[in-house]
Amino acid sequence: MYESEKAGSIVTDAASVTDIVLAAMSKTENPRLKEIVDALVKHSHAFLNEVKLSDEEFEQGLDFVRQVGLACTDSHNEVVLLADVLGISTLVKALNNSIHDERTGGALLGPFFRGGSPRYELGASIVQDDAPGAPVFVSGQVLNTRQEPIRNAKVDVWQASPVGLYENQDPEQPDMNLRGHFFTDANGKFHFRSVRPAGYPVPTHGPVGELLRAQHRHPFRPAHLHFVIYAEGYSTLISQIFADDAEYLESDVVFGVTRALVGKFERHEAGTTPQPEQKVHYCTLECKFVLAEGVATHPMPPIK
Ligand code: BEZ
Ligand code: FE
């Protein structure tokens, strides 16, 4: 006999629904699945008891979720975007980070991470076009929590262009422009060249954009670089470094900024050290990533 066939499984009133649903799910074998779905039912029912949706509001809500799904394509992930603008992605990151509080803080992956970025030698440029933009020279080190260097860590980086578009959003940019990965040297160090990213609006053509407009929220993110740092024996670090002089640093639409993730984009004039061959002004950025021991995993790319 299924749980739902037992006596007492027939709904009598609103107050009886939650327990009946929990009983129906009580034979779930996977304990973690049971914990998660039980809590989802309890909290979503509590939410409904609080806001008391009308039938029309419920239909609108279901249609919103449907529209979010329909807005997804191979190159756009509206589901991730929704989790991001509601602060869900940042909360998950913050909760997981508190388990590893000695490591560098994480930040949301975002909807624009792609797998299969080109591999570059240390020092190479991830810029594949000749679009104008101030050069930026990024150098960094990957360490463990004992401050020992981690060699051969994979540093995967991606960023928006100086006009604020990722290559997959912009037909003017070559495939995989401003994306690449590097492996750290024996001292855990890496360095590469790029162009200064601009801040940008998150995509607003879909239902998430409609929600932002209804909430009178701007859609902008401050300029940043994304990193995924992968090394065997360490918990993979997904993070971002934000430009210290970026607009919207205090009001990131997806709540990704923490003080510790603000990096100093130091400006240098043309012809000056440390890159005196530069004919235009340029920036340097130094970053340090501390990884906690754990199981290395690869994040699932939200787009192709
Ligand atoms: C990003 O940083 O790539 C991003 C994050 C959340 C929403 C949209 C874009
Ligand atoms: Fe981004």
PDB file of C-alpha atoms and ligand atoms in Angstrom:
ATOM      1  CA  MET A   1       0.000   0.000   0.000  1.00  0.00           C
ATOM      2  CA  TYR A   2       1.259   3.474  -0.849  1.00  0.00           C
ATOM      3  CA  GLU A   3       1.440   6.064   1.959  1.00  0.00           C
ATOM      4  CA  SER A   4      -1.201   8.156   0.195  1.00  0.00           C
ATOM      5  CA  GLU A   5      -3.681   5.227   0.292  1.00  0.00           C
ATOM      6  CA  LYS A   6      -3.641   5.052   4.095  1.00  0.00           C
ATOM      7  CA  ALA A   7      -6.495   6.380   6.207  1.00  0.00           C
ATOM      8  CA  GLY A   8      -6.058  10.050   7.004  1.00  0.00           C
ATOM      9  CA  SER A   9      -4.566  10.858   3.607  1.00  0.00           C
ATOM     10  CA  ILE A  10      -7.581  12.751   2.360  1.00  0.00           C
ATOM     11  CA  VAL A  11      -7.294  16.528   2.565  1.00  0.00           C
ATOM     12  CA  THR A  12      -9.915  18.006   4.904  1.00  0.00           C
ATOM     13  CA  ASP A  13      -8.771  21.627   4.963  1.00  0.00           C
ATOM     14  CA  ALA A  14      -5.753  23.844   4.192  1.00  0.00           C
ATOM     15  CA  ALA A  15      -4.136  22.996   7.504  1.00  0.00           C
ATOM     16  CA  SER A  16      -4.107  19.268   6.695  1.00  0.00           C
ATOM     17  CA  VAL A  17      -2.276  19.500   3.340  1.00  0.00           C
ATOM     18  CA  THR A  18       1.358  19.791   4.436  1.00  0.00           C
ATOM     19  CA  ASP A  19       1.407  16.738   6.688  1.00  0.00           C
ATOM     20  CA  ILE A  20      -0.407  14.629   4.127  1.00  0.00           C
ATOM     21  CA  VAL A  21       2.150  15.575   1.451  1.00  0.00           C
ATOM     22  CA  LEU A  22       5.074  14.885   3.800  1.00  0.00           C
ATOM     23  CA  ALA A  23       3.581  11.465   4.655  1.00  0.00           C
ATOM     24  CA  ALA A  24       3.192  10.633   0.969  1.00  0.00           C
ATOM     25  CA  MET A  25       6.910  11.310   0.449  1.00  0.00           C
ATOM     26  CA  SER A  26       8.053   9.576   3.616  1.00  0.00           C
ATOM     27  CA  LYS A  27       9.488   6.480   1.923  1.00  0.00           C
ATOM     28  CA  THR A  28      12.055   8.415  -0.086  1.00  0.00           C
ATOM     29  CA  GLU A  29      15.179   6.262   0.292  1.00  0.00           C
ATOM     30  CA  ASN A  30      17.864   8.813  -0.447  1.00  0.00           C
ATOM     31  CA  PRO A  31      18.164  10.682   2.893  1.00  0.00           C
ATOM     32  CA  ARG A  32      19.522  13.883   1.367  1.00  0.00           C
ATOM     33  CA  LEU A  33      16.796  13.981  -1.280  1.00  0.00           C
ATOM     34  CA  LYS A  34      14.227  13.439   1.493  1.00  0.00           C
ATOM     35  CA  GLU A  35      15.692  16.236   3.618  1.00  0.00           C
ATOM     36  CA  ILE A  36      15.725  18.672   0.692  1.00  0.00           C
ATOM     37  CA  VAL A  37      12.255  17.932  -0.703  1.00  0.00           C
ATOM     38  CA  ASP A  38      10.637  17.744   2.761  1.00  0.00           C
ATOM     39  CA  ALA A  39      12.068  21.183   3.583  1.00  0.00           C
ATOM     40  CA  LEU A  40      10.990  22.497   0.174  1.00  0.00           C
ATOM     41  CA  VAL A  41       7.410  21.364   0.845  1.00  0.00           C
ATOM     42  CA  LYS A  42       7.373  22.760   4.398  1.00  0.00           C
ATOM     43  CA  HIS A  43       8.804  26.147   3.423  1.00  0.00           C
ATOM     44  CA  SER A  44       6.812  26.552   0.205  1.00  0.00           C
ATOM     45  CA  HIS A  45       3.594  25.664   2.039  1.00  0.00           C
ATOM     46  CA  ALA A  46       4.512  28.139   4.783  1.00  0.00           C
ATOM     47  CA  PHE A  47       5.064  30.767   2.057  1.00  0.00           C
ATOM     48  CA  LEU A  48       1.598  30.022   0.616  1.00  0.00           C
ATOM     49  CA  ASN A  49       0.020  30.194   4.055  1.00  0.00           C
ATOM     50  CA  GLU A  50       1.645  33.596   4.472  1.00  0.00           C
ATOM     51  CA  VAL A  51       0.903  35.235   1.108  1.00  0.00           C
ATOM     52  CA  LYS A  52      -2.360  33.421   0.323  1.00  0.00           C
ATOM     53  CA  LEU A  53      -2.082  33.486  -3.475  1.00  0.00           C
ATOM     54  CA  SER A  54      -5.309  33.998  -5.388  1.00  0.00           C
ATOM     55  CA  ASP A  55      -6.006  31.485  -8.180  1.00  0.00           C
ATOM     56  CA  GLU A  56      -5.031  34.151 -10.738  1.00  0.00           C
ATOM     57  CA  GLU A  57      -1.769  34.926  -8.966  1.00  0.00           C
ATOM     58  CA  PHE A  58      -0.973  31.214  -8.846  1.00  0.00           C
ATOM     59  CA  GLU A  59      -1.580  30.933 -12.605  1.00  0.00           C
ATOM     60  CA  GLN A  60       0.595  33.992 -13.205  1.00  0.00           C
ATOM     61  CA  GLY A  61       3.365  32.483 -11.080  1.00  0.00           C
ATOM     62  CA  LEU A  62       3.222  29.170 -12.954  1.00  0.00           C
ATOM     63  CA  ASP A  63       3.280  31.014 -16.255  1.00  0.00           C
ATOM     64  CA  PHE A  64       6.288  33.051 -15.082  1.00  0.00           C
ATOM     65  CA  VAL A  65       8.206  29.825 -14.388  1.00  0.00           C
ATOM     66  CA  ARG A  66       7.148  28.490 -17.792  1.00  0.00           C
ATOM     67  CA  GLN A  67       8.376  31.692 -19.472  1.00  0.00           C
ATOM     68  CA  VAL A  68      11.695  31.424 -17.638  1.00  0.00           C
ATOM     69  CA  GLY A  69      12.139  27.924 -19.074  1.00  0.00           C
ATOM     70  CA  LEU A  70      11.113  29.015 -22.558  1.00  0.00           C
ATOM     71  CA  ALA A  71      13.603  31.910 -22.524  1.00  0.00           C
ATOM     72  CA  CYS A  72      16.519  29.452 -22.210  1.00  0.00           C
ATOM     73  CA  THR A  73      18.581  28.673 -25.301  1.00  0.00           C
ATOM     74  CA  ASP A  74      21.998  27.085 -25.858  1.00  0.00           C
ATOM     75  CA  SER A  75      23.561  30.504 -25.319  1.00  0.00           C
ATOM     76  CA  HIS A  76      21.269  31.963 -22.638  1.00  0.00           C
ATOM     77  CA  ASN A  77      20.227  30.580 -19.247  1.00  0.00           C
ATOM     78  CA  GLU A  78      17.279  32.469 -17.763  1.00  0.00           C
ATOM     79  CA  VAL A  79      16.969  29.976 -14.856  1.00  0.00           C
ATOM     80  CA  VAL A  80      20.438  30.845 -13.579  1.00  0.00           C
ATOM     81  CA  LEU A  81      19.681  34.524 -14.105  1.00  0.00           C
ATOM     82  CA  LEU A  82      16.535  34.244 -11.975  1.00  0.00           C
ATOM     83  CA  ALA A  83      18.438  32.521  -9.154  1.00  0.00           C
ATOM     84  CA  ASP A  84      21.058  35.281  -9.419  1.00  0.00           C
ATOM     85  CA  VAL A  85      18.738  38.316  -9.244  1.00  0.00           C
ATOM     86  CA  LEU A  86      16.853  36.796  -6.292  1.00  0.00           C
ATOM     87  CA  GLY A  87      20.105  36.479  -4.331  1.00  0.00           C
ATOM     88  CA  ILE A  88      19.771  32.679  -4.256  1.00  0.00           C
ATOM     89  CA  SER A  89      23.089  31.985  -5.985  1.00  0.00           C
ATOM     90  CA  THR A  90      24.938  34.378  -3.696  1.00  0.00           C
ATOM     91  CA  LEU A  91      23.345  32.867  -0.577  1.00  0.00           C
ATOM     92  CA  VAL A  92      24.352  29.346  -1.651  1.00  0.00           C
ATOM     93  CA  LYS A  93      27.919  30.589  -2.205  1.00  0.00           C
ATOM     94  CA  ALA A  94      28.018  32.410   1.141  1.00  0.00           C
ATOM     95  CA  LEU A  95      26.701  29.369   3.013  1.00  0.00           C
ATOM     96  CA  ASN A  96      29.175  27.023   1.354  1.00  0.00           C
ATOM     97  CA  ASN A  97      31.972  29.452   1.940  1.00  0.00           C
ATOM     98  CA  SER A  98      31.345  29.604   5.652  1.00  0.00           C
ATOM     99  CA  ILE A  99      32.377  25.907   5.755  1.00  0.00           C
ATOM    100  CA  HIS A 100      35.767  26.933   4.321  1.00  0.00           C
ATOM    101  CA  ASP A 101      36.329  30.237   6.032  1.00  0.00           C
ATOM    102  CA  GLU A 102      40.107  30.317   5.545  1.00  0.00           C
ATOM    103  CA  ARG A 103      39.857  30.132   1.800  1.00  0.00           C
ATOM    104  CA  THR A 104      39.203  32.987  -0.625  1.00  0.00           C
ATOM    105  CA  GLY A 105      35.523  33.842  -0.789  1.00  0.00           C
ATOM    106  CA  GLY A 106      33.444  32.472  -3.590  1.00  0.00           C
ATOM    107  CA  ALA A 107      31.102  34.347  -5.900  1.00  0.00           C
ATOM    108  CA  LEU A 108      28.325  33.118  -8.144  1.00  0.00           C
ATOM    109  CA  LEU A 109      29.231  31.349 -11.389  1.00  0.00           C
ATOM    110  CA  GLY A 110      26.706  33.345 -13.410  1.00  0.00           C
ATOM    111  CA  PRO A 111      25.037  32.317 -16.660  1.00  0.00           C
ATOM    112  CA  PHE A 112      28.005  32.987 -18.968  1.00  0.00           C
ATOM    113  CA  PHE A 113      30.512  30.306 -17.959  1.00  0.00           C
ATOM    114  CA  ARG A 114      31.402  28.050 -20.890  1.00  0.00           C
ATOM    115  CA  GLY A 115      33.305  24.790 -20.796  1.00  0.00           C
ATOM    116  CA  GLY A 116      36.214  24.139 -23.164  1.00  0.00           C
ATOM    117  CA  SER A 117      37.956  27.517 -22.973  1.00  0.00           C
ATOM    118  CA  PRO A 118      41.289  27.678 -24.848  1.00  0.00           C
ATOM    119  CA  ARG A 119      44.425  26.691 -22.965  1.00  0.00           C
ATOM    120  CA  TYR A 120      47.117  29.366 -22.951  1.00  0.00           C
ATOM    121  CA  GLU A 121      50.723  29.456 -21.827  1.00  0.00           C
ATOM    122  CA  LEU A 122      51.491  31.693 -18.860  1.00  0.00           C
ATOM    123  CA  GLY A 123      51.826  35.303 -19.961  1.00  0.00           C
ATOM    124  CA  ALA A 124      49.605  34.902 -23.029  1.00  0.00           C
ATOM    125  CA  SER A 125      46.739  37.207 -23.920  1.00  0.00           C
ATOM    126  CA  ILE A 126      43.128  36.000 -23.826  1.00  0.00           C
ATOM    127  CA  VAL A 127      42.169  38.774 -26.260  1.00  0.00           C
ATOM    128  CA  GLN A 128      41.496  37.415 -29.759  1.00  0.00           C
ATOM    129  CA  ASP A 129      40.340  40.584 -31.491  1.00  0.00           C
ATOM    130  CA  ASP A 130      41.755  44.074 -31.977  1.00  0.00           C
ATOM    131  CA  ALA A 131      38.835  45.951 -30.450  1.00  0.00           C
ATOM    132  CA  PRO A 132      40.090  48.956 -28.457  1.00  0.00           C
ATOM    133  CA  GLY A 133      40.411  48.761 -24.686  1.00  0.00           C
ATOM    134  CA  ALA A 134      42.962  49.489 -21.972  1.00  0.00           C
ATOM    135  CA  PRO A 135      45.337  46.539 -21.550  1.00  0.00           C
ATOM    136  CA  VAL A 136      45.274  44.834 -18.173  1.00  0.00           C
ATOM    137  CA  PHE A 137      48.074  42.606 -16.906  1.00  0.00           C
ATOM    138  CA  VAL A 138      46.790  40.103 -14.370  1.00  0.00           C
ATOM    139  CA  SER A 139      49.119  38.181 -12.096  1.00  0.00           C
ATOM    140  CA  GLY A 140      48.266  35.946  -9.205  1.00  0.00           C
ATOM    141  CA  GLN A 141      49.091  33.013  -7.010  1.00  0.00           C
ATOM    142  CA  VAL A 142      47.117  29.963  -5.892  1.00  0.00           C
ATOM    143  CA  LEU A 143      47.830  28.836  -2.327  1.00  0.00           C
ATOM    144  CA  ASN A 144      46.477  26.343   0.171  1.00  0.00           C
ATOM    145  CA  THR A 145      45.289  27.360   3.639  1.00  0.00           C
ATOM    146  CA  ARG A 146      48.834  26.831   4.988  1.00  0.00           C
ATOM    147  CA  GLN A 147      49.888  29.509   2.477  1.00  0.00           C
ATOM    148  CA  GLU A 148      51.811  26.927   0.440  1.00  0.00           C
ATOM    149  CA  PRO A 149      51.735  27.337  -3.347  1.00  0.00           C
ATOM    150  CA  ILE A 150      49.601  24.940  -5.366  1.00  0.00           C
ATOM    151  CA  ARG A 151      51.349  24.053  -8.611  1.00  0.00           C
ATOM    152  CA  ASN A 152      49.511  22.939 -11.718  1.00  0.00           C
ATOM    153  CA  ALA A 153      46.191  24.425 -10.566  1.00  0.00           C
ATOM    154  CA  LYS A 154      43.893  25.160 -13.494  1.00  0.00           C
ATOM    155  CA  VAL A 155      42.923  28.841 -13.571  1.00  0.00           C
ATOM    156  CA  ASP A 156      39.933  29.309 -15.881  1.00  0.00           C
ATOM    157  CA  VAL A 157      39.069  32.939 -16.550  1.00  0.00           C
ATOM    158  CA  TRP A 158      36.329  34.722 -18.500  1.00  0.00           C
ATOM    159  CA  GLN A 159      35.158  38.304 -18.724  1.00  0.00           C
ATOM    160  CA  ALA A 160      33.034  40.801 -20.598  1.00  0.00           C
ATOM    161  CA  SER A 161      34.623  43.027 -23.258  1.00  0.00           C
ATOM    162  CA  PRO A 162      35.349  46.760 -22.820  1.00  0.00           C
ATOM    163  CA  VAL A 163      31.840  47.383 -24.194  1.00  0.00           C
ATOM    164  CA  GLY A 164      30.305  45.088 -21.581  1.00  0.00           C
ATOM    165  CA  LEU A 165      29.421  42.025 -23.653  1.00  0.00           C
ATOM    166  CA  TYR A 166      30.527  38.407 -23.340  1.00  0.00           C
ATOM    167  CA  GLU A 167      31.685  36.930 -26.656  1.00  0.00           C
ATOM    168  CA  ASN A 168      28.642  34.651 -26.857  1.00  0.00           C
ATOM    169  CA  GLN A 169      26.359  37.723 -26.698  1.00  0.00           C
ATOM    170  CA  ASP A 170      28.263  39.674 -29.326  1.00  0.00           C
ATOM    171  CA  PRO A 171      28.519  38.677 -32.999  1.00  0.00           C
ATOM    172  CA  GLU A 172      31.487  41.095 -33.364  1.00  0.00           C
ATOM    173  CA  GLN A 173      33.700  38.992 -31.085  1.00  0.00           C
ATOM    174  CA  PRO A 174      35.478  35.765 -32.089  1.00  0.00           C
ATOM    175  CA  ASP A 175      34.344  32.525 -30.447  1.00  0.00           C
ATOM    176  CA  MET A 176      35.935  32.144 -26.988  1.00  0.00           C
ATOM    177  CA  ASN A 177      37.306  35.703 -27.008  1.00  0.00           C
ATOM    178  CA  LEU A 178      38.240  36.833 -23.453  1.00  0.00           C
ATOM    179  CA  ARG A 179      38.074  33.283 -22.140  1.00  0.00           C
ATOM    180  CA  GLY A 180      40.971  30.979 -21.407  1.00  0.00           C
ATOM    181  CA  HIS A 181      42.708  28.760 -18.922  1.00  0.00           C
ATOM    182  CA  PHE A 182      46.209  28.562 -17.543  1.00  0.00           C
ATOM    183  CA  PHE A 183      48.103  26.218 -15.231  1.00  0.00           C
ATOM    184  CA  THR A 184      50.057  27.576 -12.293  1.00  0.00           C
ATOM    185  CA  ASP A 185      53.847  27.188 -12.192  1.00  0.00           C
ATOM    186  CA  ALA A 186      55.920  25.535  -9.439  1.00  0.00           C
ATOM    187  CA  ASN A 187      55.316  28.579  -7.218  1.00  0.00           C
ATOM    188  CA  GLY A 188      51.563  28.460  -7.729  1.00  0.00           C
ATOM    189  CA  LYS A 189      51.825  31.582  -9.884  1.00  0.00           C
ATOM    190  CA  PHE A 190      50.050  32.585 -13.078  1.00  0.00           C
ATOM    191  CA  HIS A 191      49.884  35.686 -15.217  1.00  0.00           C
ATOM    192  CA  PHE A 192      48.120  36.710 -18.384  1.00  0.00           C
ATOM    193  CA  ARG A 193      47.124  39.709 -20.410  1.00  0.00           C
ATOM    194  CA  SER A 194      43.647  40.970 -21.200  1.00  0.00           C
ATOM    195  CA  VAL A 195      41.685  44.186 -21.656  1.00  0.00           C
ATOM    196  CA  ARG A 196      39.803  46.037 -18.963  1.00  0.00           C
ATOM    197  CA  PRO A 197      36.309  44.603 -18.681  1.00  0.00           C
ATOM    198  CA  ALA A 198      33.371  46.989 -18.472  1.00  0.00           C
ATOM    199  CA  GLY A 199      30.380  46.678 -16.195  1.00  0.00           C
ATOM    200  CA  TYR A 200      27.289  45.514 -18.015  1.00  0.00           C
ATOM    201  CA  PRO A 201      23.552  44.975 -17.709  1.00  0.00           C
ATOM    202  CA  VAL A 202      22.404  41.399 -17.181  1.00  0.00           C
ATOM    203  CA  PRO A 203      20.123  40.248 -20.019  1.00  0.00           C
ATOM    204  CA  THR A 204      16.687  41.834 -19.622  1.00  0.00           C
ATOM    205  CA  HIS A 205      14.850  40.589 -22.724  1.00  0.00           C
ATOM    206  CA  GLY A 206      13.033  37.835 -20.784  1.00  0.00           C
ATOM    207  CA  PRO A 207      10.769  37.440 -17.757  1.00  0.00           C
ATOM    208  CA  VAL A 208      13.610  38.214 -15.339  1.00  0.00           C
ATOM    209  CA  GLY A 209      14.033  41.608 -17.018  1.00  0.00           C
ATOM    210  CA  GLU A 210      10.312  42.184 -16.595  1.00  0.00           C
ATOM    211  CA  LEU A 211      10.624  41.374 -12.899  1.00  0.00           C
ATOM    212  CA  LEU A 212      13.544  43.812 -12.487  1.00  0.00           C
ATOM    213  CA  ARG A 213      11.537  46.557 -14.172  1.00  0.00           C
ATOM    214  CA  ALA A 214       8.539  45.867 -11.930  1.00  0.00           C
ATOM    215  CA  GLN A 215      10.870  46.170  -8.932  1.00  0.00           C
ATOM    216  CA  HIS A 216      12.470  49.406 -10.220  1.00  0.00           C
ATOM    217  CA  ARG A 217      15.897  47.784 -10.054  1.00  0.00           C
ATOM    218  CA  HIS A 218      18.756  48.634 -12.404  1.00  0.00           C
ATOM    219  CA  PRO A 219      20.202  45.615 -14.252  1.00  0.00           C
ATOM    220  CA  PHE A 220      23.942  46.408 -13.899  1.00  0.00           C
ATOM    221  CA  ARG A 221      26.917  44.447 -12.621  1.00  0.00           C
ATOM    222  CA  PRO A 222      30.181  46.201 -11.727  1.00  0.00           C
ATOM    223  CA  ALA A 223      33.197  45.390 -13.950  1.00  0.00           C
ATOM    224  CA  HIS A 224      34.786  42.077 -12.939  1.00  0.00           C
ATOM    225  CA  LEU A 225      36.798  39.045 -13.972  1.00  0.00           C
ATOM    226  CA  HIS A 226      35.485  35.528 -13.349  1.00  0.00           C
ATOM    227  CA  PHE A 227      37.688  32.695 -12.115  1.00  0.00           C
ATOM    228  CA  VAL A 228      37.281  28.978 -11.566  1.00  0.00           C
ATOM    229  CA  ILE A 229      40.321  27.516  -9.815  1.00  0.00           C
ATOM    230  CA  TYR A 230      40.585  23.737  -9.990  1.00  0.00           C
ATOM    231  CA  ALA A 231      43.290  21.652  -8.302  1.00  0.00           C
ATOM    232  CA  GLU A 232      43.200  17.974  -7.323  1.00  0.00           C
ATOM    233  CA  GLY A 233      42.695  17.564  -3.570  1.00  0.00           C
ATOM    234  CA  TYR A 234      41.084  20.997  -3.153  1.00  0.00           C
ATOM    235  CA  SER A 235      37.515  22.216  -3.203  1.00  0.00           C
ATOM    236  CA  THR A 236      37.062  24.063  -6.505  1.00  0.00           C
ATOM    237  CA  LEU A 237      36.916  27.822  -6.044  1.00  0.00           C
ATOM    238  CA  ILE A 238      34.410  29.745  -8.175  1.00  0.00           C
ATOM    239  CA  SER A 239      34.981  33.443  -7.688  1.00  0.00           C
ATOM    240  CA  GLN A 240      35.165  36.905  -9.212  1.00  0.00           C
ATOM    241  CA  ILE A 241      37.436  39.918  -8.799  1.00  0.00           C
ATOM    242  CA  PHE A 242      35.758  43.317  -9.029  1.00  0.00           C
ATOM    243  CA  ALA A 243      37.440  46.533 -10.187  1.00  0.00           C
ATOM    244  CA  ASP A 244      37.877  48.871  -7.229  1.00  0.00           C
ATOM    245  CA  ASP A 245      36.779  51.882  -9.265  1.00  0.00           C
ATOM    246  CA  ALA A 246      33.789  50.188 -10.904  1.00  0.00           C
ATOM    247  CA  GLU A 247      30.386  51.776 -11.050  1.00  0.00           C
ATOM    248  CA  TYR A 248      27.656  49.740  -9.320  1.00  0.00           C
ATOM    249  CA  LEU A 249      30.142  48.192  -6.860  1.00  0.00           C
ATOM    250  CA  GLU A 250      27.687  49.008  -4.095  1.00  0.00           C
ATOM    251  CA  SER A 251      24.586  47.864  -5.955  1.00  0.00           C
ATOM    252  CA  ASP A 252      25.434  44.764  -8.012  1.00  0.00           C
ATOM    253  CA  VAL A 253      22.093  43.473  -9.353  1.00  0.00           C
ATOM    254  CA  VAL A 254      23.095  39.898  -8.440  1.00  0.00           C
ATOM    255  CA  PHE A 255      24.695  40.706  -5.026  1.00  0.00           C
ATOM    256  CA  GLY A 256      28.057  39.145  -5.981  1.00  0.00           C
ATOM    257  CA  VAL A 257      30.388  41.769  -4.468  1.00  0.00           C
ATOM    258  CA  THR A 258      32.133  41.221  -1.150  1.00  0.00           C
ATOM    259  CA  ARG A 259      34.838  43.570   0.189  1.00  0.00           C
ATOM    260  CA  ALA A 260      37.447  40.799  -0.037  1.00  0.00           C
ATOM    261  CA  LEU A 261      36.794  40.313  -3.756  1.00  0.00           C
ATOM    262  CA  VAL A 262      37.466  43.918  -4.737  1.00  0.00           C
ATOM    263  CA  GLY A 263      40.822  44.037  -6.533  1.00  0.00           C
ATOM    264  CA  LYS A 264      43.092  46.997  -7.137  1.00  0.00           C
ATOM    265  CA  PHE A 265      43.178  47.815 -10.847  1.00  0.00           C
ATOM    266  CA  GLU A 266      46.306  49.950 -10.737  1.00  0.00           C
ATOM    267  CA  ARG A 267      46.630  52.450 -13.570  1.00  0.00           C
ATOM    268  CA  HIS A 268      50.037  53.033 -15.245  1.00  0.00           C
ATOM    269  CA  GLU A 269      50.896  55.609 -17.884  1.00  0.00           C
ATOM    270  CA  ALA A 270      52.270  54.600 -21.314  1.00  0.00           C
ATOM    271  CA  GLY A 271      56.011  53.911 -21.281  1.00  0.00           C
ATOM    272  CA  THR A 272      56.238  53.364 -17.516  1.00  0.00           C
ATOM    273  CA  THR A 273      57.152  50.256 -15.556  1.00  0.00           C
ATOM    274  CA  PRO A 274      56.261  47.437 -15.114  1.00  0.00           C
ATOM    275  CA  GLN A 275      55.317  47.227 -18.847  1.00  0.00           C
ATOM    276  CA  PRO A 276      57.322  50.144 -20.325  1.00  0.00           C
ATOM    277  CA  GLU A 277      56.750  48.905 -23.904  1.00  0.00           C
ATOM    278  CA  GLN A 278      53.053  49.845 -23.622  1.00  0.00           C
ATOM    279  CA  LYS A 279      52.117  52.741 -25.917  1.00  0.00           C
ATOM    280  CA  VAL A 280      48.855  53.502 -24.102  1.00  0.00           C
ATOM    281  CA  HIS A 281      47.936  53.631 -20.433  1.00  0.00           C
ATOM    282  CA  TYR A 282      47.320  50.204 -18.928  1.00  0.00           C
ATOM    283  CA  CYS A 283      46.363  48.488 -15.662  1.00  0.00           C
ATOM    284  CA  THR A 284      47.838  45.810 -13.482  1.00  0.00           C
ATOM    285  CA  LEU A 285      45.872  43.575 -11.170  1.00  0.00           C
ATOM    286  CA  GLU A 286      47.303  41.206  -8.604  1.00  0.00           C
ATOM    287  CA  CYS A 287      45.185  38.496  -7.048  1.00  0.00           C
ATOM    288  CA  LYS A 288      45.666  35.700  -4.566  1.00  0.00           C
ATOM    289  CA  PHE A 289      43.426  32.668  -4.335  1.00  0.00           C
ATOM    290  CA  VAL A 290      43.471  30.410  -1.267  1.00  0.00           C
ATOM    291  CA  LEU A 291      41.940  26.972  -1.750  1.00  0.00           C
ATOM    292  CA  ALA A 292      40.624  24.713   1.004  1.00  0.00           C
ATOM    293  CA  GLU A 293      41.305  20.987   0.937  1.00  0.00           C
ATOM    294  CA  GLY A 294      38.393  18.999  -0.408  1.00  0.00           C
ATOM    295  CA  VAL A 295      37.058  17.300  -3.470  1.00  0.00           C
ATOM    296  CA  ALA A 296      37.745  19.012  -6.784  1.00  0.00           C
ATOM    297  CA  THR A 297      34.685  19.241  -9.023  1.00  0.00           C
ATOM    298  CA  HIS A 298      33.994  20.883 -12.363  1.00  0.00           C
ATOM    299  CA  PRO A 299      31.116  23.387 -12.431  1.00  0.00           C
ATOM    300  CA  MET A 300      28.391  22.554 -14.949  1.00  0.00           C
ATOM    301  CA  PRO A 301      28.401  25.170 -17.743  1.00  0.00           C
ATOM    302  CA  PRO A 302      24.969  26.880 -17.849  1.00  0.00           C
ATOM    303  CA  ILE A 303      25.370  27.455 -21.624  1.00  0.00           C
ATOM    304  CA  LYS A 304      27.122  25.674 -24.510  1.00  0.00           C
TER     305      LYS A 304
HETATM  306  C1  BEZ B   1      27.981  37.340 -14.845  1.00  0.00           C
HETATM  307  O1  BEZ B   1      28.740  37.847 -14.069  1.00  0.00           O
HETATM  308  O2  BEZ B   1      28.456  36.858 -15.853  1.00  0.00           O
HETATM  309  C2  BEZ B   1      26.528  37.344 -14.553  1.00  0.00           C
HETATM  310  C3  BEZ B   1      26.108  36.960 -13.309  1.00  0.00           C
HETATM  311  C4  BEZ B   1      24.757  36.951 -13.031  1.00  0.00           C
HETATM  312  C5  BEZ B   1      23.842  37.332 -14.006  1.00  0.00           C
HETATM  313  C6  BEZ B   1      24.280  37.729 -15.247  1.00  0.00           C
HETATM  314  C7  BEZ B   1      25.651  37.747 -15.522  1.00  0.00           C
HETATM  315 FE    FE B   2      30.236  38.365 -15.418  1.00  0.00          FE
END
